[in-house]
Coordinates of C-alpha atoms in Angstrom, one line a residue:
H1 CA 134.2 101.1 119.6
S2 CA 134.7 98.0 117.4
E3 CA 135.7 94.6 118.7
A4 CA 139.2 95.4 117.6
V5 CA 139.5 98.5 119.7
K6 CA 139.6 98.4 123.5
V7 CA 139.9 101.4 125.7
L8 CA 141.7 100.5 128.9
N9 CA 141.2 102.2 132.2
Q10 CA 144.3 103.5 134.0
G11 CA 146.2 100.5 135.3
E12 CA 143.8 98.0 133.7
I13 CA 145.4 94.6 133.0
L14 CA 144.1 92.7 129.9
Q15 CA 145.1 89.5 128.2
V16 CA 145.7 90.1 124.4
A17 CA 146.7 87.0 122.5
N18 CA 149.4 85.4 124.6
L19 CA 150.4 88.7 126.3
T20 CA 149.4 90.3 129.6
V21 CA 149.1 94.0 128.9
M22 CA 148.8 96.9 131.3
A23 CA 148.1 100.5 130.2
V24 CA 148.5 103.8 132.0
G25 CA 148.0 106.8 129.6
G26 CA 146.7 110.2 129.3
A27 CA 147.1 113.0 126.7
A28 CA 145.3 115.5 124.7
C29 CA 143.1 114.2 121.8
I30 CA 144.5 115.5 118.6
D31 CA 141.1 115.1 116.8
N32 CA 139.2 117.0 119.5
P33 CA 141.3 119.5 121.5
K34 CA 138.5 119.9 124.0
V35 CA 139.1 116.3 125.1
F36 CA 142.0 116.1 127.5
N37 CA 142.7 113.2 129.8
P38 CA 146.1 114.0 131.3
F39 CA 148.0 111.4 133.3
R40 CA 149.0 112.3 136.8
S41 CA 152.2 111.1 138.1
E42 CA 150.2 109.5 140.9
D43 CA 148.4 107.3 138.3
F44 CA 151.5 105.2 138.1
L45 CA 151.5 104.6 141.8
D46 CA 147.8 103.7 141.6
A47 CA 148.7 101.2 138.8
I48 CA 151.1 99.4 141.2
E49 CA 148.2 99.1 143.6
S50 CA 145.9 97.7 140.9
W51 CA 148.7 95.2 139.9
E52 CA 149.0 94.0 143.5
Q53 CA 145.2 93.6 143.8
A54 CA 145.2 91.5 140.6
G55 CA 147.7 89.1 142.2
K56 CA 150.9 90.5 140.8
P57 CA 150.6 88.9 137.4
H58 CA 153.6 88.9 135.0
I59 CA 153.2 92.0 132.7
D60 CA 154.5 91.3 129.2
L61 CA 153.7 94.8 127.8
L62 CA 153.2 98.1 129.6
V63 CA 151.8 100.8 127.4
T64 CA 152.1 104.4 128.6
H65 CA 152.0 107.9 127.2
E66 CA 155.0 109.2 129.0
A67 CA 158.5 107.5 129.2
P68 CA 160.1 106.4 132.4
H69 CA 162.6 108.8 133.8
C70 CA 165.4 106.2 133.6
V71 CA 165.3 105.7 129.8
E72 CA 167.0 109.0 129.0
V73 CA 165.5 109.7 125.6
P74 CA 168.3 111.4 123.7
G75 CA 168.0 114.9 122.1
N76 CA 164.9 115.7 124.1
P77 CA 165.1 119.1 125.8
G78 CA 162.1 118.4 128.0
L79 CA 159.4 120.9 128.5
A80 CA 161.7 123.5 130.2
R81 CA 163.3 124.7 127.0
I82 CA 160.2 124.4 124.9
F83 CA 157.6 125.9 127.1
G84 CA 159.5 127.4 130.0
I85 CA 158.0 124.7 132.3
N86 CA 160.3 123.3 135.0
D87 CA 160.3 119.7 133.8
E88 CA 162.6 116.8 133.1
P89 CA 162.1 114.1 130.5
G90 CA 160.3 111.0 131.9
D91 CA 158.4 110.4 135.0
R92 CA 160.0 109.0 138.2
N93 CA 156.8 107.3 139.4
L94 CA 156.5 105.6 136.0
T95 CA 160.1 104.4 136.6
K96 CA 159.0 103.0 139.9
L97 CA 156.0 101.3 138.3
C98 CA 158.2 99.7 135.6
Q99 CA 160.8 98.5 138.1
T100 CA 158.0 97.0 140.2
V101 CA 155.9 95.2 137.5
L102 CA 158.3 94.5 134.7
T103 CA 161.0 91.9 134.2
E104 CA 164.0 91.8 131.8
H105 CA 161.6 90.0 129.4
S106 CA 158.9 92.7 129.6
I107 CA 158.4 95.5 127.1
Q108 CA 157.4 99.1 127.9
I109 CA 156.3 101.3 125.0
N110 CA 155.3 104.9 125.0
G111 CA 154.9 107.9 122.7
H112 CA 155.2 111.5 124.1
H113 CA 158.8 112.2 123.0
H114 CA 157.8 111.5 119.3
K115 CA 160.9 109.7 118.2
F116 CA 162.1 106.1 117.9
W117 CA 164.3 105.2 120.8
E118 CA 165.0 101.8 122.2
N119 CA 167.1 100.7 125.2
T120 CA 167.4 98.4 128.2
L121 CA 168.8 101.0 130.6
C122 CA 166.1 100.3 133.3
G123 CA 166.4 96.5 133.3
F124 CA 163.5 96.0 130.8
N125 CA 163.0 96.5 127.1
H126 CA 161.9 100.0 126.3
M127 CA 160.7 101.6 123.0
T128 CA 159.5 105.1 122.5
L129 CA 157.4 105.5 119.3
P130 CA 157.3 108.5 117.0
V131 CA 154.2 110.3 115.9
A132 CA 152.1 108.1 113.7
Q133 CA 153.0 109.8 110.4
D134 CA 156.7 109.2 111.0
G135 CA 156.5 105.5 111.8
Y136 CA 155.2 102.7 114.0
G137 CA 156.2 99.5 115.7
I138 CA 154.7 96.0 115.2
L139 CA 154.9 93.6 118.1
D140 CA 155.3 89.9 117.3
T141 CA 153.4 88.3 120.1
E142 CA 155.4 85.0 119.7
T143 CA 158.9 86.4 119.8
R144 CA 158.0 89.5 121.8
R145 CA 160.1 91.6 119.4
I146 CA 159.0 95.0 118.0
T147 CA 159.8 95.7 114.4
R148 CA 160.3 99.4 113.6
H149 CA 158.7 100.8 110.5
V150 CA 159.5 104.3 109.3
T151 CA 157.0 106.0 107.0

């Protein structure tokens, strides 16, 4: 890994510029299908414990693979209609993590649902990002605003 790339462990908290960042992820690697690091819903509860052990710092940015259950990504049928799996969009334990560690000034970003979606339904700023070839977001660390870019 280069100096510009940092792999974060589940629930790790890192200072990046003037932001305190926490990451909880997990997904298949597109470049190498044999690599799979799935998140477990329990990882979000473990992240709460890590945050508490770190002294409950203010989290500016929470980066996850999945979306919190409370954000209600529109037009997403969940896995049930796609794969026949009994699933609903978002994760309830991730919602609990967000409601525990984030404030109204925090930002939570995720992918997973592969479409741009922003809201504040859960009491914090949320953005779901699309797949990379469809767009990306750039976070201004001073204003803490994410600018959407569609490719």
